[in-house]
Amino acid sequence: MTPRKALAIRTLGPYGGSAPGYRMTTFLIDGETALDAGSLTDALPLAAQRRVRRVVLTHAHLDHIASLPFLIENVYGRERPLEIIAPPAVLATLSRHIFNDATWPDFSRLPSRAKPTIVYRPVPAGRTIRAGGVSFTPLPVDHVVPAYGYLVSKPGRSVLFSGDTMPTRRLWVRARRARDLKAIFLEVSFSDAQAAVAEASCHLTPQLIRGELAKAPPRVPVFLYHMKPPSLPRIRREVAALHEPRLRLLESERSFRF
Ligand SMILES: [Zn+2]
Ligand SMILES: [Zn+2]
């Protein structure tokens, strides 16, 4: 029997905004799949960028796709196209508003239609797509635009990413069915002092995290990410005051093997 291969997750960027030292949301899975693309080109040297085979997207907000136009330039001319995987609504936003020959070139036709630099791979919500030995299942969450969390799995192990969301339900229903769940990566964007902003922009604060924990599968460690840099000091204090031992704030370059 071949040994089960671990699921390697490297946090390239755990933040929901940009400032020196604060990279925007990006996780690298097994060195070849990016989950979101806020900071791939800041975090990875060119050679490592060329090893990225695909980018899986939670939604099309800029803090999740900002480095994608530049990654595409850096891998231009490579033999295999870069796959962009997401539910159809997310891909439609990218092709309409980013790779539309106005904001940035349409790399799905460059250098030619027959040999493009990027290919869009739509995956409907709730369906599972396998890529590089890893399964990705987009699960709808509640945000200002169509947005998805992901259940990311290998045999015997899975982890959950919330993506950007306000208090949500379906994600947790599915997470509770995952018997092999090793970790939850959950967004927290604003401090409780900014509850009105969080509500208007459909994000979570530490107080709202408490409610999400009650819906989440018990005993699984929860790593909080997507903090907006100006809110970070306050979020840190408020999360500490929750006295929830399974909560941790995620930092850049934290690596996991599950
Ligand atoms: Zn975001
Ligand atoms: Zn967002």
Coordinates of C-alpha atoms and ligand atoms in Angstrom, one line a residue:
M1 CA 0.0 0.0 0.0
T2 CA 1.4 3.4 -0.9
P3 CA 1.5 5.8 2.1
R4 CA -1.1 8.5 2.0
K5 CA 0.4 11.8 0.9
A6 CA -0.1 14.7 3.3
L7 CA -2.0 17.8 2.3
A8 CA 0.6 20.6 2.5
I9 CA -0.8 24.1 2.9
R10 CA 1.4 27.2 3.0
T11 CA -0.1 30.5 4.0
L12 CA 1.4 33.0 1.5
G13 CA -1.0 35.8 2.5
P14 CA -3.5 35.8 5.4
Y15 CA -4.7 39.4 5.1
G16 CA -7.8 41.1 3.6
G17 CA -5.9 44.2 2.5
S18 CA -2.5 45.4 1.5
A19 CA 0.4 47.2 3.3
P20 CA 4.1 46.4 3.5
G21 CA 4.4 43.1 5.5
Y22 CA 0.7 42.3 4.9
R23 CA 0.1 40.0 2.0
M24 CA -3.4 39.6 0.6
T25 CA -5.3 36.3 0.8
T26 CA -3.4 33.4 -0.8
F27 CA -2.8 29.8 0.2
L28 CA -0.5 27.4 -1.7
I29 CA -1.5 23.8 -1.7
D30 CA 1.1 21.1 -2.4
G31 CA 3.2 23.8 -4.1
E32 CA 1.2 23.7 -7.3
T33 CA -2.3 24.9 -6.5
A34 CA -3.1 28.4 -5.3
L35 CA -6.3 29.0 -3.3
D36 CA -7.0 32.7 -4.1
A37 CA -4.4 34.9 -5.7
G38 CA -4.1 38.1 -3.6
S39 CA -0.3 37.9 -3.3
L40 CA 1.2 35.1 -5.4
T41 CA 3.7 37.4 -7.2
D42 CA 4.8 39.1 -4.0
A43 CA 5.3 35.8 -2.1
L44 CA 6.9 33.5 -4.7
P45 CA 10.1 33.8 -6.7
L46 CA 9.6 33.4 -10.4
A47 CA 10.6 29.7 -10.5
A48 CA 8.0 28.8 -7.9
Q49 CA 5.4 30.9 -9.7
R50 CA 6.1 28.8 -12.8
R51 CA 5.3 25.7 -10.8
V52 CA 1.8 27.0 -10.0
R53 CA -0.5 24.9 -12.2
R54 CA -3.8 26.2 -11.2
V55 CA -5.6 28.9 -9.2
V56 CA -8.8 28.1 -7.4
L57 CA -10.9 31.2 -6.5
T58 CA -13.4 31.9 -3.7
H59 CA -14.7 35.0 -5.5
A60 CA -13.5 37.8 -7.7
H61 CA -12.8 40.7 -5.2
L62 CA -9.5 42.3 -5.8
D63 CA -7.9 41.2 -2.5
H64 CA -8.3 37.6 -3.8
I65 CA -7.2 38.1 -7.4
A66 CA -4.8 41.1 -7.4
S67 CA -1.7 39.1 -8.3
L68 CA -3.4 37.0 -11.0
P69 CA -2.8 39.4 -13.9
F70 CA 0.9 39.5 -13.1
L71 CA 1.3 35.7 -12.4
I72 CA -0.2 35.2 -15.9
E73 CA 2.4 37.5 -17.4
N74 CA 5.2 35.7 -15.5
V75 CA 4.1 32.2 -16.8
Y76 CA 3.4 33.4 -20.3
G77 CA 4.7 31.1 -23.0
R78 CA 4.7 28.1 -20.7
E79 CA 3.8 24.7 -22.3
R80 CA 0.7 24.1 -20.0
P81 CA -1.9 26.8 -19.6
L82 CA -2.7 28.0 -16.1
E83 CA -6.1 26.7 -15.0
I84 CA -8.5 29.1 -13.3
I85 CA -11.0 27.1 -11.3
A86 CA -14.2 28.6 -9.7
P87 CA -17.9 28.5 -10.0
P88 CA -19.3 30.0 -13.2
A89 CA -20.3 33.4 -11.6
V90 CA -16.8 34.0 -10.5
L91 CA -15.2 33.2 -13.8
A92 CA -17.8 35.4 -15.6
T93 CA -16.7 38.4 -13.5
L94 CA -13.0 37.7 -14.4
S95 CA -13.6 37.4 -18.1
R96 CA -16.0 40.4 -18.2
H97 CA -14.2 42.8 -15.9
I98 CA -10.5 41.9 -15.8
F99 CA -9.4 39.8 -18.8
N100 CA -11.5 41.8 -21.2
D101 CA -8.9 43.4 -23.4
A102 CA -9.6 46.7 -21.6
T103 CA -8.5 46.2 -17.9
W104 CA -6.0 43.5 -19.0
P105 CA -5.5 41.3 -22.1
D106 CA -7.7 38.4 -22.7
F107 CA -5.1 35.7 -22.0
S108 CA -7.7 32.9 -22.7
R109 CA -6.9 33.8 -26.4
L110 CA -3.2 34.6 -26.1
P111 CA -0.8 33.8 -27.6
S112 CA -3.6 32.0 -29.6
R113 CA -7.0 30.5 -29.1
A114 CA -5.5 27.0 -29.7
K115 CA -2.7 27.5 -27.1
P116 CA -4.0 30.0 -24.6
T117 CA -2.1 31.1 -21.4
I118 CA -5.1 30.5 -19.2
V119 CA -8.1 28.2 -19.3
Y120 CA -11.3 28.6 -17.3
R121 CA -12.5 25.5 -15.5
P122 CA -16.0 26.1 -14.1
V123 CA -17.1 24.0 -11.2
P124 CA -20.7 24.3 -10.0
A125 CA -21.3 24.9 -6.3
G126 CA -21.5 21.7 -4.4
R127 CA -19.7 19.7 -7.1
T128 CA -16.2 18.3 -6.5
I129 CA -13.3 18.9 -8.9
R130 CA -10.1 16.9 -8.7
A131 CA -6.8 18.6 -9.5
G132 CA -3.3 17.4 -8.7
G133 CA -4.5 14.6 -6.4
V134 CA -6.6 17.1 -4.3
S135 CA -10.4 17.5 -4.3
F136 CA -11.9 21.0 -4.2
T137 CA -15.6 21.4 -3.5
P138 CA -17.0 25.0 -3.6
L139 CA -19.7 25.7 -1.1
P140 CA -21.8 28.9 -1.3
V141 CA -21.3 31.4 1.5
D142 CA -22.9 34.9 2.1
H143 CA -21.0 37.9 0.8
V144 CA -21.8 41.0 -1.3
V145 CA -21.0 39.1 -4.5
P146 CA -21.2 35.4 -5.4
A147 CA -18.6 33.8 -3.1
Y148 CA -17.7 30.3 -2.0
G149 CA -15.8 28.5 0.7
Y150 CA -14.0 25.3 -0.2
L151 CA -13.7 21.9 1.3
V152 CA -10.2 20.7 0.2
S153 CA -9.6 17.0 0.6
K154 CA -7.2 14.2 0.1
P155 CA -8.1 10.6 1.2
G156 CA -8.5 10.6 4.9
R157 CA -8.1 14.3 5.5
S158 CA -9.8 17.5 4.6
V159 CA -9.7 21.2 5.6
L160 CA -12.4 23.9 5.2
F161 CA -11.8 27.5 3.9
S162 CA -14.7 29.9 4.5
G163 CA -13.8 32.5 1.9
D164 CA -15.3 35.9 2.5
T165 CA -18.6 35.7 4.4
M166 CA -21.0 37.1 6.9
P167 CA -22.7 34.6 9.3
T168 CA -23.5 31.7 7.1
R169 CA -25.2 28.3 7.3
R170 CA -24.7 25.9 4.3
L171 CA -21.0 25.8 4.7
W172 CA -21.3 24.5 8.3
V173 CA -23.9 21.9 7.3
R174 CA -21.4 20.4 4.8
A175 CA -18.5 20.8 7.2
R176 CA -20.3 18.8 9.9
R177 CA -20.6 15.9 7.4
A178 CA -16.8 15.8 6.8
R179 CA -15.7 13.2 9.2
D180 CA -12.0 13.7 8.5
L181 CA -11.9 17.5 8.9
K182 CA -8.5 18.6 10.3
A183 CA -8.8 22.4 10.3
I184 CA -11.0 25.3 9.6
F185 CA -9.7 28.5 8.0
L186 CA -12.3 31.2 8.8
E187 CA -12.4 34.8 7.9
V188 CA -12.5 37.7 10.3
S189 CA -12.2 41.1 8.6
F190 CA -13.1 43.8 11.1
S191 CA -13.1 44.5 14.8
D192 CA -16.3 44.6 16.8
A193 CA -15.9 48.4 16.9
Q194 CA -16.5 48.3 13.1
A195 CA -19.6 46.0 13.3
A196 CA -21.6 48.3 11.0
V197 CA -18.9 48.2 8.3
A198 CA -18.7 44.4 8.7
E199 CA -22.4 44.1 8.3
A200 CA -22.6 46.4 5.2
S201 CA -19.7 44.6 3.5
C202 CA -20.9 41.1 4.6
H203 CA -17.9 40.1 6.7
L204 CA -17.3 38.7 10.2
T205 CA -16.0 40.3 13.5
P206 CA -14.8 38.4 16.6
Q207 CA -18.3 38.6 18.2
L208 CA -19.8 37.0 15.1
I209 CA -17.1 34.4 15.1
R210 CA -18.6 33.1 18.4
G211 CA -21.9 32.4 16.6
E212 CA -20.1 30.6 13.7
L213 CA -18.1 28.4 16.1
A214 CA -21.4 27.2 17.6
K215 CA -22.4 26.0 14.1
A216 CA -19.0 24.6 13.2
P217 CA -18.0 21.0 13.9
P218 CA -16.7 20.8 17.5
R219 CA -13.0 20.4 18.4
V220 CA -11.5 21.2 15.0
P221 CA -8.9 24.0 15.2
V222 CA -9.9 27.3 13.7
F223 CA -7.4 29.6 12.0
L224 CA -8.6 33.1 11.5
Y225 CA -7.5 35.0 8.4
H226 CA -8.5 37.9 6.1
M227 CA -7.9 40.5 8.8
K228 CA -7.9 44.1 7.3
P229 CA -4.5 45.4 8.3
P230 CA -5.7 48.6 10.1
S231 CA -8.1 46.5 12.2
L232 CA -5.5 43.9 13.2
P233 CA -4.4 45.1 16.6
R234 CA -8.0 45.4 17.8
I235 CA -9.1 42.1 16.3
R236 CA -6.2 40.5 18.1
R237 CA -7.4 41.8 21.5
E238 CA -11.0 41.0 20.8
V239 CA -10.2 37.4 19.7
A240 CA -8.0 36.9 22.9
A241 CA -11.0 38.1 25.0
L242 CA -13.2 35.4 23.6
H243 CA -11.1 32.8 25.5
E244 CA -11.7 30.2 22.8
P245 CA -8.7 27.8 22.9
R246 CA -9.3 26.5 19.4
L247 CA -9.0 30.0 17.8
R248 CA -5.7 31.2 16.3
L249 CA -4.9 34.2 14.2
L250 CA -3.1 33.1 11.1
E251 CA 0.3 34.7 10.1
S252 CA 2.2 34.9 6.8
E253 CA 4.3 31.8 5.9
R254 CA 2.6 29.5 8.4
S255 CA 2.8 26.1 6.9
F256 CA 0.7 23.0 7.7
R257 CA 0.8 19.3 6.8
F258 CA -2.4 17.4 7.4
Ligands
ZN1 ZN -11.6 39.7 0.7
ZN2 ZN -14.7 39.8 -0.7

